[in-house]
PDB file of C-alpha atoms and ligand atoms in Angstrom:
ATOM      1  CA  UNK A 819     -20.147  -3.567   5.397  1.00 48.00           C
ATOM      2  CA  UNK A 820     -22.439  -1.039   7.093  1.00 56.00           C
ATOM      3  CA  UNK A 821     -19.961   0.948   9.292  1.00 86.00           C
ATOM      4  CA  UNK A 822     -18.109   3.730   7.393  1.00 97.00           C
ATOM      5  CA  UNK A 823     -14.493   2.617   7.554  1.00 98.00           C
ATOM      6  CA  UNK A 824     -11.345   5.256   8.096  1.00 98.00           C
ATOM      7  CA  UNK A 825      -8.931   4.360   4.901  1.00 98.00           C
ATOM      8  CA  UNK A 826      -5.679   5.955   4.831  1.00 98.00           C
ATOM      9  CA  UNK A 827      -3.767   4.789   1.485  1.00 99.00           C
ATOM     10  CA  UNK A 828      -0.366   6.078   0.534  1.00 99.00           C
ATOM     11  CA  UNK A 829       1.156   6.961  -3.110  1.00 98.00           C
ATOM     12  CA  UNK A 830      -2.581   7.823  -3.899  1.00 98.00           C
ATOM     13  CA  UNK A 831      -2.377  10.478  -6.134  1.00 98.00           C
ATOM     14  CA  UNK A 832      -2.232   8.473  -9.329  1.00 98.00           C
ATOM     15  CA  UNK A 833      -2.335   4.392 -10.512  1.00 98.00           C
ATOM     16  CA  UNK A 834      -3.753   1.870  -8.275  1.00 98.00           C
ATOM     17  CA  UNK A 835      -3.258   4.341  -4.914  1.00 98.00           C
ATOM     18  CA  UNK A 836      -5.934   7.204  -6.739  1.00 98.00           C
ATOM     19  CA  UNK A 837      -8.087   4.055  -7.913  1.00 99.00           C
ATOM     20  CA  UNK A 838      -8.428   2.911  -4.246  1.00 99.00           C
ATOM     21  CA  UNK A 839      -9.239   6.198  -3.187  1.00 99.00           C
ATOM     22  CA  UNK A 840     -11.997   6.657  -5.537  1.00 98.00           C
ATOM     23  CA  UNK A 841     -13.039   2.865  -4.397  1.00 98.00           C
ATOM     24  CA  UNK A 842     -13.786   3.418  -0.926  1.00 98.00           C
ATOM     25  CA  UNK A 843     -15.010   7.015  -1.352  1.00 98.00           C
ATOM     26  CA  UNK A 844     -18.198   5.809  -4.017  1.00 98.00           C
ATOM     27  CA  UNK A 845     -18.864   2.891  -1.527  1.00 98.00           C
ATOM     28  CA  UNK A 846     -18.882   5.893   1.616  1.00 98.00           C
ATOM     29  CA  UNK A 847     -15.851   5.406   3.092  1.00 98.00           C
ATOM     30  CA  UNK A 848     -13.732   7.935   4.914  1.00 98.00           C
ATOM     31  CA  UNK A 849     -10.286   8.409   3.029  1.00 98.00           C
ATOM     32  CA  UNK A 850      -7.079   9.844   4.488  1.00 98.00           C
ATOM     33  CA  UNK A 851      -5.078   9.910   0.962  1.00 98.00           C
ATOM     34  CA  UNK A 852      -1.339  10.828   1.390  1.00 98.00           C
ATOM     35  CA  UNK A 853       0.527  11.861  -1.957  1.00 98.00           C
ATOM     36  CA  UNK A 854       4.304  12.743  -1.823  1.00 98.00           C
ATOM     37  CA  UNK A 855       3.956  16.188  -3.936  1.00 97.00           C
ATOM     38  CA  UNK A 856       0.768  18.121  -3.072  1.00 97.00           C
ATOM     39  CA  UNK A 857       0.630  19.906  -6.549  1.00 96.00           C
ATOM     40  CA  UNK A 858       1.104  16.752  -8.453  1.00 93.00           C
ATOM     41  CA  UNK A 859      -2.379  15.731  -6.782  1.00 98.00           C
ATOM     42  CA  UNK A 860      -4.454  17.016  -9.302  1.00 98.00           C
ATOM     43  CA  UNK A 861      -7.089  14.372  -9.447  1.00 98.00           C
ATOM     44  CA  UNK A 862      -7.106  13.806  -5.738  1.00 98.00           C
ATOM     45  CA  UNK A 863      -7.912  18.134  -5.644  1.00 98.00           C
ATOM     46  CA  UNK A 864     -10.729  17.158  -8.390  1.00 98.00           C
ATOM     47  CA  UNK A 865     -12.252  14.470  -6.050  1.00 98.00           C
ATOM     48  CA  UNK A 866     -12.234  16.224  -2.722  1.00 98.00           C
ATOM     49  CA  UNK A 867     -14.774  18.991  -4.602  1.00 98.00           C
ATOM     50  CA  UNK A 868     -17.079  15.656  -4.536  1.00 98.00           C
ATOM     51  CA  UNK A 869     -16.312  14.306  -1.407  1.00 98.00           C
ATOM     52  CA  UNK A 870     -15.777  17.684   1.103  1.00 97.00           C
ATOM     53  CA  UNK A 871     -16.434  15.445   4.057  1.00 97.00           C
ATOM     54  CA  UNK A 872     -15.180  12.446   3.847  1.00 98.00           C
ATOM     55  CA  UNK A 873     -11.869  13.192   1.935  1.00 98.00           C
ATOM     56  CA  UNK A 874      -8.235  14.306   3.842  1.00 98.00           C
ATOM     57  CA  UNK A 875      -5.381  14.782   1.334  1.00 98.00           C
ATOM     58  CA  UNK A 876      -2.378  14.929   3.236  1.00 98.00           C
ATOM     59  CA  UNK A 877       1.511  15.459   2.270  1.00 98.00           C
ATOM     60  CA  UNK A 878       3.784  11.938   2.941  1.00 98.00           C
ATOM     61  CA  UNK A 879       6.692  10.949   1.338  1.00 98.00           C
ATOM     62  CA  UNK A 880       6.771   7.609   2.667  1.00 98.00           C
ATOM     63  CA  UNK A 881      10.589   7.354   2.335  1.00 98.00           C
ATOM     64  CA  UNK A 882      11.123  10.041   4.929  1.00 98.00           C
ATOM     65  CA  UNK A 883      10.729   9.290   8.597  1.00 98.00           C
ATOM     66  CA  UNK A 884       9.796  13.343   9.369  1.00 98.00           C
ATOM     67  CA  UNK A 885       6.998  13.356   6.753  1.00 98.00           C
ATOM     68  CA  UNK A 886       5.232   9.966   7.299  1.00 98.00           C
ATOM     69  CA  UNK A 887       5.248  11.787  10.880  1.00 98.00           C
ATOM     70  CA  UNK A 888       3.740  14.771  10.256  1.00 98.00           C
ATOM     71  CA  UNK A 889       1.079  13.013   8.542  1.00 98.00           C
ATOM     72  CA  UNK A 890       0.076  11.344  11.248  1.00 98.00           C
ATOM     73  CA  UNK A 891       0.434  14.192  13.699  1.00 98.00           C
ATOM     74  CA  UNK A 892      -2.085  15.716  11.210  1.00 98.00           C
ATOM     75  CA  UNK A 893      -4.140  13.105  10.609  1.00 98.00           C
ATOM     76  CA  UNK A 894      -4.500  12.248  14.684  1.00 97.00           C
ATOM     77  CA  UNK A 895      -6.462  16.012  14.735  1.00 97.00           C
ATOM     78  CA  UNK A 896      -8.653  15.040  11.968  1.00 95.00           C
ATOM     79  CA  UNK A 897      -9.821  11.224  13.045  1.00 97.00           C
ATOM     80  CA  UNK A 898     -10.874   9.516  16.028  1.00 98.00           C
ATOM     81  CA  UNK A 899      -9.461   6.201  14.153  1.00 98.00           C
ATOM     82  CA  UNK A 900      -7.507   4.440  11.593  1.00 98.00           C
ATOM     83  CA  UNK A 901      -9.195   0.758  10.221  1.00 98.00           C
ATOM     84  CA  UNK A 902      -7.625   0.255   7.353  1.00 99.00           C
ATOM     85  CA  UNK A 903      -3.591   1.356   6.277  1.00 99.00           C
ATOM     86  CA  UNK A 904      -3.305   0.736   2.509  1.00 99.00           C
ATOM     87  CA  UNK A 905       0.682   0.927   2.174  1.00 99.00           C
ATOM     88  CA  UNK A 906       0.371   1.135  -1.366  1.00 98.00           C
ATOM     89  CA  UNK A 907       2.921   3.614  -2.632  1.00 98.00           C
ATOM     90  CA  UNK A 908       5.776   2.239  -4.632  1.00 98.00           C
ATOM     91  CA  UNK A 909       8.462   2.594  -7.202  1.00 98.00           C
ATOM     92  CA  UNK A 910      10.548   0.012  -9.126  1.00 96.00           C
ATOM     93  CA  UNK A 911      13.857   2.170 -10.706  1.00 95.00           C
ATOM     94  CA  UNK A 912      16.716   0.988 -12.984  1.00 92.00           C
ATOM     95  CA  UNK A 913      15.648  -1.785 -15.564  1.00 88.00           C
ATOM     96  CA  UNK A 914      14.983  -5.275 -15.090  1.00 86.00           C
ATOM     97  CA  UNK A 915      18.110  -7.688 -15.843  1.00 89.00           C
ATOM     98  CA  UNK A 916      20.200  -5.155 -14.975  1.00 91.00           C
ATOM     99  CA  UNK A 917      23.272  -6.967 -14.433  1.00 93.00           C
ATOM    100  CA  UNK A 918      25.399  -6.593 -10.905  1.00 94.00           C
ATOM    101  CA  UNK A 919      28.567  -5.078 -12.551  1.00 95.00           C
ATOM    102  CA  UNK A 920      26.769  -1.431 -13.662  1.00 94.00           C
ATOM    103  CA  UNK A 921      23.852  -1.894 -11.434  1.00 94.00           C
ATOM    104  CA  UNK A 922      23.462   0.853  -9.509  1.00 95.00           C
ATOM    105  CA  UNK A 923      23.551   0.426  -5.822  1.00 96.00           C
ATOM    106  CA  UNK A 924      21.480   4.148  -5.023  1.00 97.00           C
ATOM    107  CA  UNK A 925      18.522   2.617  -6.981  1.00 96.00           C
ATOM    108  CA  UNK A 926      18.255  -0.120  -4.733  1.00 97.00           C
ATOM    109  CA  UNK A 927      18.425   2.058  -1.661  1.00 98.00           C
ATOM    110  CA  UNK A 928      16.062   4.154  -3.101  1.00 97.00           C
ATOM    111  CA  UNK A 929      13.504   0.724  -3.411  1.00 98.00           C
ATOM    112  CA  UNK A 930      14.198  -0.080   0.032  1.00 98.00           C
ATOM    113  CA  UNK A 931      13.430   3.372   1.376  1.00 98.00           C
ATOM    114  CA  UNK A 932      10.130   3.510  -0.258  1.00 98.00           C
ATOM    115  CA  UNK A 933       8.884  -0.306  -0.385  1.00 98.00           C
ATOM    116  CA  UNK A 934      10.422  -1.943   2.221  1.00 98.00           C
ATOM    117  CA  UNK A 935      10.863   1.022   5.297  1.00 98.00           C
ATOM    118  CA  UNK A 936       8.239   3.101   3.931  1.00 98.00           C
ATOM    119  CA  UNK A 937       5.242   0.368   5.476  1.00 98.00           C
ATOM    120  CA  UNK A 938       7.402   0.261   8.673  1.00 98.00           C
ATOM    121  CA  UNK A 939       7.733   3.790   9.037  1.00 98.00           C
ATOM    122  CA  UNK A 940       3.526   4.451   8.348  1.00 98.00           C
ATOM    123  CA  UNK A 941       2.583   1.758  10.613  1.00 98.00           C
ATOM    124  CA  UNK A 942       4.950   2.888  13.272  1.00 98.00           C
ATOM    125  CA  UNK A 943       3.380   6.687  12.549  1.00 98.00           C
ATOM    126  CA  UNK A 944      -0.390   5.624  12.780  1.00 98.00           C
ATOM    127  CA  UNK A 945      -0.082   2.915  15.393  1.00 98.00           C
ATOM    128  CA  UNK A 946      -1.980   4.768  17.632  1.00 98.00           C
ATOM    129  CA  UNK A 947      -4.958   5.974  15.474  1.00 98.00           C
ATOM    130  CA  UNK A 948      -4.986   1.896  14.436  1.00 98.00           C
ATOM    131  CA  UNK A 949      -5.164   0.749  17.824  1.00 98.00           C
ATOM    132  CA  UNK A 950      -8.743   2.654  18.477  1.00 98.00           C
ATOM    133  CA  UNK A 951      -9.941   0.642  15.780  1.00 98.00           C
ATOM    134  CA  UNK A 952     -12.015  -2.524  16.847  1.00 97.00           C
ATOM    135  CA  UNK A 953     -10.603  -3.968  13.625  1.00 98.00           C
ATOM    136  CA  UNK A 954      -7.728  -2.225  12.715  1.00 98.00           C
ATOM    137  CA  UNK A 955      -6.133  -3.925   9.339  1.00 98.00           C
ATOM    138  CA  UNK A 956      -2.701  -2.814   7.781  1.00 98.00           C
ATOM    139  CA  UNK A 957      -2.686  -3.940   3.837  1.00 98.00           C
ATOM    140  CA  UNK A 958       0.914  -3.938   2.096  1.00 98.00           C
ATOM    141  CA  UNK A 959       0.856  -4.001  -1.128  1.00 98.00           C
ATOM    142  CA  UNK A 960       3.704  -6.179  -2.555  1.00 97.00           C
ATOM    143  CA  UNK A 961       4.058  -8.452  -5.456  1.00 95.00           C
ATOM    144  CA  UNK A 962       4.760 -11.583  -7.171  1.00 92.00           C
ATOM    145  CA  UNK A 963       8.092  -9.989  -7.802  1.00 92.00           C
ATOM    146  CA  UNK A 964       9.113 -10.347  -4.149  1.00 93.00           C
ATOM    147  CA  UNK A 965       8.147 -13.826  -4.339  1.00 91.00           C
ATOM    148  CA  UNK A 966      11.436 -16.312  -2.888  1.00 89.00           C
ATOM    149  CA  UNK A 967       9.085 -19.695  -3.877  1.00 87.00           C
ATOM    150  CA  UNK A 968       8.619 -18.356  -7.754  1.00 79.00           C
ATOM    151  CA  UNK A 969      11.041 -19.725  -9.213  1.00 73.00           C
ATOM    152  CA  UNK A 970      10.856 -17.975 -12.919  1.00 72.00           C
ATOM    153  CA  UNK A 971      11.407 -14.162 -11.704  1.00 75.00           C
ATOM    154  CA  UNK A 972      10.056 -12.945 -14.859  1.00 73.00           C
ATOM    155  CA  UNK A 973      11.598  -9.506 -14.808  1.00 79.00           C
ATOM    156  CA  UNK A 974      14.313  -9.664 -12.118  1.00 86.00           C
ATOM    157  CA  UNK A 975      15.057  -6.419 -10.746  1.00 93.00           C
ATOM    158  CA  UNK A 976      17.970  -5.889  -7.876  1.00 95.00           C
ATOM    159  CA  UNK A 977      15.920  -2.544  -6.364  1.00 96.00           C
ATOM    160  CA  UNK A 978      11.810  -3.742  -6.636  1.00 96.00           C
ATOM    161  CA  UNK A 979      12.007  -7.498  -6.316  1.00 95.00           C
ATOM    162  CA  UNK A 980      14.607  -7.335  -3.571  1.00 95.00           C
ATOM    163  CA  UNK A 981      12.523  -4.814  -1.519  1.00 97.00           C
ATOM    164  CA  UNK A 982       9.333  -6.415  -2.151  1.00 97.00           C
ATOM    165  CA  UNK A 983      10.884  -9.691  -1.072  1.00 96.00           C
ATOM    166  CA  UNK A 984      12.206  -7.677   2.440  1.00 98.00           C
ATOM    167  CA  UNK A 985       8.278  -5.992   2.384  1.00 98.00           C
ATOM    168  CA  UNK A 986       7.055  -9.680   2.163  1.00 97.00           C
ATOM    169  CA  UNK A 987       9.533 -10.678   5.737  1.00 97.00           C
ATOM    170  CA  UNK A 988       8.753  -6.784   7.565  1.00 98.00           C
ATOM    171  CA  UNK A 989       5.043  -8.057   7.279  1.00 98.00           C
ATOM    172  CA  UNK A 990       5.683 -11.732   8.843  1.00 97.00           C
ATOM    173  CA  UNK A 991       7.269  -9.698  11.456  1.00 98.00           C
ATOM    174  CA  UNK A 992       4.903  -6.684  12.253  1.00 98.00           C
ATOM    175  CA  UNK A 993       1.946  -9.423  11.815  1.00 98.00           C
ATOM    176  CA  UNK A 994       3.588 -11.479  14.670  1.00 98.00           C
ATOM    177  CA  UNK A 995       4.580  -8.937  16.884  1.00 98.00           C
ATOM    178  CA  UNK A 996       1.315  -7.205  16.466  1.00 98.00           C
ATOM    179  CA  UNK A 997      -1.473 -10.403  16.694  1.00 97.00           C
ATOM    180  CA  UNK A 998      -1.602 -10.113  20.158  1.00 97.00           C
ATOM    181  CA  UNK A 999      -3.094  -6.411  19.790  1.00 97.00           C
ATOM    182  CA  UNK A1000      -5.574  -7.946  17.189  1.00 97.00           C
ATOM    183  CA  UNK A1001      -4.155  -5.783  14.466  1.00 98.00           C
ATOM    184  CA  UNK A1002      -4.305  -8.203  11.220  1.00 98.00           C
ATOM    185  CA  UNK A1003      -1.379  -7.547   8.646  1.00 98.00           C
ATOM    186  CA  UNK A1004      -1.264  -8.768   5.398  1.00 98.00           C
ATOM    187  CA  UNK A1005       0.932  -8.608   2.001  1.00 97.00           C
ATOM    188  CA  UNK A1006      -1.367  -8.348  -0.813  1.00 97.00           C
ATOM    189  CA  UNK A1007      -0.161  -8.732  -4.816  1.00 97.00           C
ATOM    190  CA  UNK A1008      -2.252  -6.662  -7.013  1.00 97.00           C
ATOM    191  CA  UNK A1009      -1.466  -8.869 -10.215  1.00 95.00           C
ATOM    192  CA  UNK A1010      -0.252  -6.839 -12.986  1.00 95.00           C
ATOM    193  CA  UNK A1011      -2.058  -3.649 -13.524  1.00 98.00           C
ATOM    194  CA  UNK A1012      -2.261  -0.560 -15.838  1.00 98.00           C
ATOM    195  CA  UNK A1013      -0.549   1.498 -14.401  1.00 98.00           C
ATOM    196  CA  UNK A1014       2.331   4.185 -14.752  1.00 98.00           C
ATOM    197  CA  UNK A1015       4.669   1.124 -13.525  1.00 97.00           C
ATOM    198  CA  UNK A1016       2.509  -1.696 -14.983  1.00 96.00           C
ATOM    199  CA  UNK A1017       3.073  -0.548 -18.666  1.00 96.00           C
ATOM    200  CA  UNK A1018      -0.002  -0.184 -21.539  1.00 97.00           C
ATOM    201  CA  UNK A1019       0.205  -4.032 -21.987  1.00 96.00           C
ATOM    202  CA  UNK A1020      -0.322  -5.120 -18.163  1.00 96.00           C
ATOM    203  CA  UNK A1021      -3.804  -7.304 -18.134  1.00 96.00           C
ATOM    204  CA  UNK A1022      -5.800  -5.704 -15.721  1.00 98.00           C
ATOM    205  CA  UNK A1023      -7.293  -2.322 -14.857  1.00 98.00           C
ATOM    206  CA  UNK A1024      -6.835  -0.198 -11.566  1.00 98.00           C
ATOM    207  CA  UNK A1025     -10.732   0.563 -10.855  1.00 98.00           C
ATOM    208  CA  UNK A1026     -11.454  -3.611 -11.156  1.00 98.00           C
ATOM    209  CA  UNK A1027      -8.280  -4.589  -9.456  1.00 98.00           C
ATOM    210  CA  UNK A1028      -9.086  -2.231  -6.369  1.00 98.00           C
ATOM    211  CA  UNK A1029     -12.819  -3.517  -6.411  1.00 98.00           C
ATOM    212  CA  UNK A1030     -11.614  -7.052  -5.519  1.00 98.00           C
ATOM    213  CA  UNK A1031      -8.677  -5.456  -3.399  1.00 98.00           C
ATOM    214  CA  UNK A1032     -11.539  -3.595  -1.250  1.00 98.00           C
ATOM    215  CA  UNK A1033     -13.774  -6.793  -0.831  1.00 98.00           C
ATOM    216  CA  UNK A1034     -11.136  -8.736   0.082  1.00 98.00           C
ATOM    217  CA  UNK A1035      -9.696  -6.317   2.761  1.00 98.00           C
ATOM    218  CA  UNK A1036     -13.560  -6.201   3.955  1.00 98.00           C
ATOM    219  CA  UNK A1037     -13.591  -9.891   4.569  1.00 98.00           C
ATOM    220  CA  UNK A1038     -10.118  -9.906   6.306  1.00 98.00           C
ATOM    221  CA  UNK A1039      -9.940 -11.657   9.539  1.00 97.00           C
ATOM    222  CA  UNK A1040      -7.476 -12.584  12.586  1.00 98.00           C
ATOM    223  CA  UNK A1041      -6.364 -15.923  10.890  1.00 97.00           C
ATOM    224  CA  UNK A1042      -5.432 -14.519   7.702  1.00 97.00           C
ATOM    225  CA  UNK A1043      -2.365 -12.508   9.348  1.00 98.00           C
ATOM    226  CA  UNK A1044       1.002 -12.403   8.509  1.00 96.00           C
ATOM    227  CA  UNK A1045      -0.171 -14.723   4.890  1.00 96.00           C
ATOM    228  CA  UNK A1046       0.496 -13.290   0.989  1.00 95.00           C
ATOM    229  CA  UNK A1047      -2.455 -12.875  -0.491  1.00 96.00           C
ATOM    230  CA  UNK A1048      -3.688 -12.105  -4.260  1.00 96.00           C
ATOM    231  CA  UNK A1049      -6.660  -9.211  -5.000  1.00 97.00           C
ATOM    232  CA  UNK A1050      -9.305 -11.957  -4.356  1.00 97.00           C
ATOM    233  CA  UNK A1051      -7.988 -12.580  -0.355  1.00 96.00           C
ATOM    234  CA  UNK A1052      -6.575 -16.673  -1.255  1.00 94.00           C
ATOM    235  CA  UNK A1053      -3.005 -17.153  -0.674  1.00 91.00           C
ATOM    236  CA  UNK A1054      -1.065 -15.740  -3.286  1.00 82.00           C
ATOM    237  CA  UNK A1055      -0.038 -18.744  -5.953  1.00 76.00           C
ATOM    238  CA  UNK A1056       3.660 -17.323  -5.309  1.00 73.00           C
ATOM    239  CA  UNK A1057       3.151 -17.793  -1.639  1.00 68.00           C
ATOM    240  CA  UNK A1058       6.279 -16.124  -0.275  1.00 69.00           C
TER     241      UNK A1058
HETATM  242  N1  NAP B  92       1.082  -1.984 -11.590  1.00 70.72           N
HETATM  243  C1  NAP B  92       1.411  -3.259 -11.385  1.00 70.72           C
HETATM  244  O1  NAP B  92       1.357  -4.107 -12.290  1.00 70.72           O
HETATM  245  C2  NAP B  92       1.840  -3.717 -10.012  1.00 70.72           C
HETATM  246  C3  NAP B  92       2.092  -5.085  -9.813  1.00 70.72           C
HETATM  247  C4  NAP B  92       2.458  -5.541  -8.549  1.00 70.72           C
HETATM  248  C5  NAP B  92       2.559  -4.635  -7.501  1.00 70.72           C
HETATM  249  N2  NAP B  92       2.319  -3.296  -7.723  1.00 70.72           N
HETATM  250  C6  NAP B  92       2.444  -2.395  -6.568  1.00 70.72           C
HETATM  251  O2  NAP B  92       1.271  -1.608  -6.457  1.00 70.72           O
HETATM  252  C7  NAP B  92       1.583  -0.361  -5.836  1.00 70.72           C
HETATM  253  C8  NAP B  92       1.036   0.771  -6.689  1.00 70.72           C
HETATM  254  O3  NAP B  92       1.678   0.707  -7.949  1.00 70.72           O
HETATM  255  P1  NAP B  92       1.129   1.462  -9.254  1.00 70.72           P
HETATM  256  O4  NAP B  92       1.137   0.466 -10.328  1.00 70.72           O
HETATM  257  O5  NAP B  92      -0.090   2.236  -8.948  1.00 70.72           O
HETATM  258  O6  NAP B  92       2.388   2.438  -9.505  1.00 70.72           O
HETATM  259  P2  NAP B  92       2.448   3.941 -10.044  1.00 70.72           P
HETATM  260  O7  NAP B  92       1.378   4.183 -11.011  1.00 70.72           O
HETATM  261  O8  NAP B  92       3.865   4.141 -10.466  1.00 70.72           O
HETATM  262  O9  NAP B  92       2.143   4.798  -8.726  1.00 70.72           O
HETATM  263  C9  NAP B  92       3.052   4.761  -7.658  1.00 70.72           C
HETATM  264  C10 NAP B  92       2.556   5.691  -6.581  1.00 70.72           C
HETATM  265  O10 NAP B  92       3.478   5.638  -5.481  1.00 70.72           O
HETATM  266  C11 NAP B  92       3.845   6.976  -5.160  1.00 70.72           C
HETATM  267  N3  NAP B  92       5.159   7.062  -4.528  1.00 70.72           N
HETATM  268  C12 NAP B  92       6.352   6.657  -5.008  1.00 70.72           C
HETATM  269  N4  NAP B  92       7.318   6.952  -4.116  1.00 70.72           N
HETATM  270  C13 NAP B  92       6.715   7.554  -3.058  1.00 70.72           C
HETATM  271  C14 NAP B  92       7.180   8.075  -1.832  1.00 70.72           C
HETATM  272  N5  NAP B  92       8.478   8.072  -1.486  1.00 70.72           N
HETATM  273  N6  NAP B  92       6.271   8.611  -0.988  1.00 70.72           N
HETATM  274  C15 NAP B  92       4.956   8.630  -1.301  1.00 70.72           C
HETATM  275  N7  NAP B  92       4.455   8.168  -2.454  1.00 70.72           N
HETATM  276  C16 NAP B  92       5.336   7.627  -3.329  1.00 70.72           C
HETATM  277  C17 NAP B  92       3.816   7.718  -6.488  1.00 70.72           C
HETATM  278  O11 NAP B  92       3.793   9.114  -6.243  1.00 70.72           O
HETATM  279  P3  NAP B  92       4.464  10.196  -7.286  1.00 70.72           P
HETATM  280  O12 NAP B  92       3.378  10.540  -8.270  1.00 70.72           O
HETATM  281  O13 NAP B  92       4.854  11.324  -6.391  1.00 70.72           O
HETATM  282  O14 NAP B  92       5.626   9.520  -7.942  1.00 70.72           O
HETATM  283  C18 NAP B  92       2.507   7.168  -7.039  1.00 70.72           C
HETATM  284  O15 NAP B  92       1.417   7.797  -6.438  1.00 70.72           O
HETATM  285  C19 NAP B  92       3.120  -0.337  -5.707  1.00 70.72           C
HETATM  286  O16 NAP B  92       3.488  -0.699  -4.397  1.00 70.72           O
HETATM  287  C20 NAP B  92       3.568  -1.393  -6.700  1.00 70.72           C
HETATM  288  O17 NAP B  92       4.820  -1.937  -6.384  1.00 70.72           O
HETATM  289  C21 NAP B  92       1.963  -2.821  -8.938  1.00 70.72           C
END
């Protein structure tokens, strides 16, 4: 890729969100990278020393409607364009096997208002910084957890598989109502990563996992819309 692309990832102030960030800002990307607490952004403050130009850190907490829309009000003075929305911020509360009879129901709303309406409320927000793209591409970042076809559902979790399973149907949805407009739309499972959610014994690490995340989104195209994909751009082996 020659162009410099316009990135905007959210939830990028630490895990695989910060490791994107860093990804397409060594490779010469532009970055718009939205954190929920502006003083918990320590590391995204570190990097825009480095990259002055080509790095916005903006304030979005994805699970309110008013400050996903700021962010784009703010972003809209800063860019001409938006090519590539990372929704990428995520949390998975409670414990897995939690069983229905003392689960709590808040923690599942809370999932849902980050994972699933979160994407819809940032792609609704920069819709129209995406549409001057000539290839605009919306990446949401689900997970094998939200998978309906895998039949073990290793660590089943009311809140995170049951909004990544609704993120997984909101992106067959945007992708089909948006195709017409050329805007591809994807669901993309990271595998399991290092990360503050993935644990210390998760088998992969953030900076290789959002290597083959950004090569993959590169090489995105029309026919791939509306598909689950793994890091390396093939259907994901959980499908839906
Ligand atoms: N790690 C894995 O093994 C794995 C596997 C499959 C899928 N995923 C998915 O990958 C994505 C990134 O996960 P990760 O492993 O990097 O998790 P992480 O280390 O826990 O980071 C989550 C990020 O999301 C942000 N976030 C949470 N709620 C937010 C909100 N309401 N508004 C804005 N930002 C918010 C967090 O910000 P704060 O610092 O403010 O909390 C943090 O930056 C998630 O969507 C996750 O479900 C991860």
């Amino acid at each position: 890729m020659s162009k410099q692309l316009i990135v905007l990832i959210t939830g990028a102030n630490r895990g695989l969100g910060l490791a994107l960030t860093r990804a397409y800002l060594e490779r010469g990307d532009r970055v718009v990278a939205t954190c929920r607490h502006l003083a918990k952004a320590t590391e995204l403050h570190q990097l825009k020393q480095t990259y002055r130009d080509d790095l916005l850190v903006l304030r979005a907490d994805v699970g309110l409607g008013r400050s996903v829309a700021a962010a784009a009000e703010d972003a809209a003075l800063h860019l001409p364009r938006l090519d590539v929305l990372i929704n990428n911020a995520g949390v998975a509360p409670g414990k897995p096997e939690q069983p229905l009879e003392t689960l709590e129901l808040a923690l599942v709303r809370d999932a849902l208002q980050t994972n699933s309406l979160g994407p819809l409320r940032t792609v609704r927000a920069f819709l129209p910084l995406l549409r001057k793209s000539q290839q605009p591409r919306v990446v949401n970042v689900s997970s094998g957890a939200g998978s309906l076809s895998n039949p073990a559902i290793e660590t089943p979790n009311y809140a995170y598989c049951g909004s990544k399973a609704l993120l997984n149907m909101f992106t067959r949805i945007m992708a089909r109502e948006f195709r017409a407009q050329s805007v591809c739309i994807v669901a993309m499972t990271p595998g399991w990563v290092r990360t503050d959610m993935g644990g210390t014994d998760a088998e992969l690490d953030a900076p290789t996992v959002a290597g083959e995340m950004l090569d993959s989104i590169d090489h995105l195209t029309m026919e791939q819309t509306s598909l689950f994909l793994d890091r390396y751009g093939k259907i994901s082996e959980y499908a839906w």
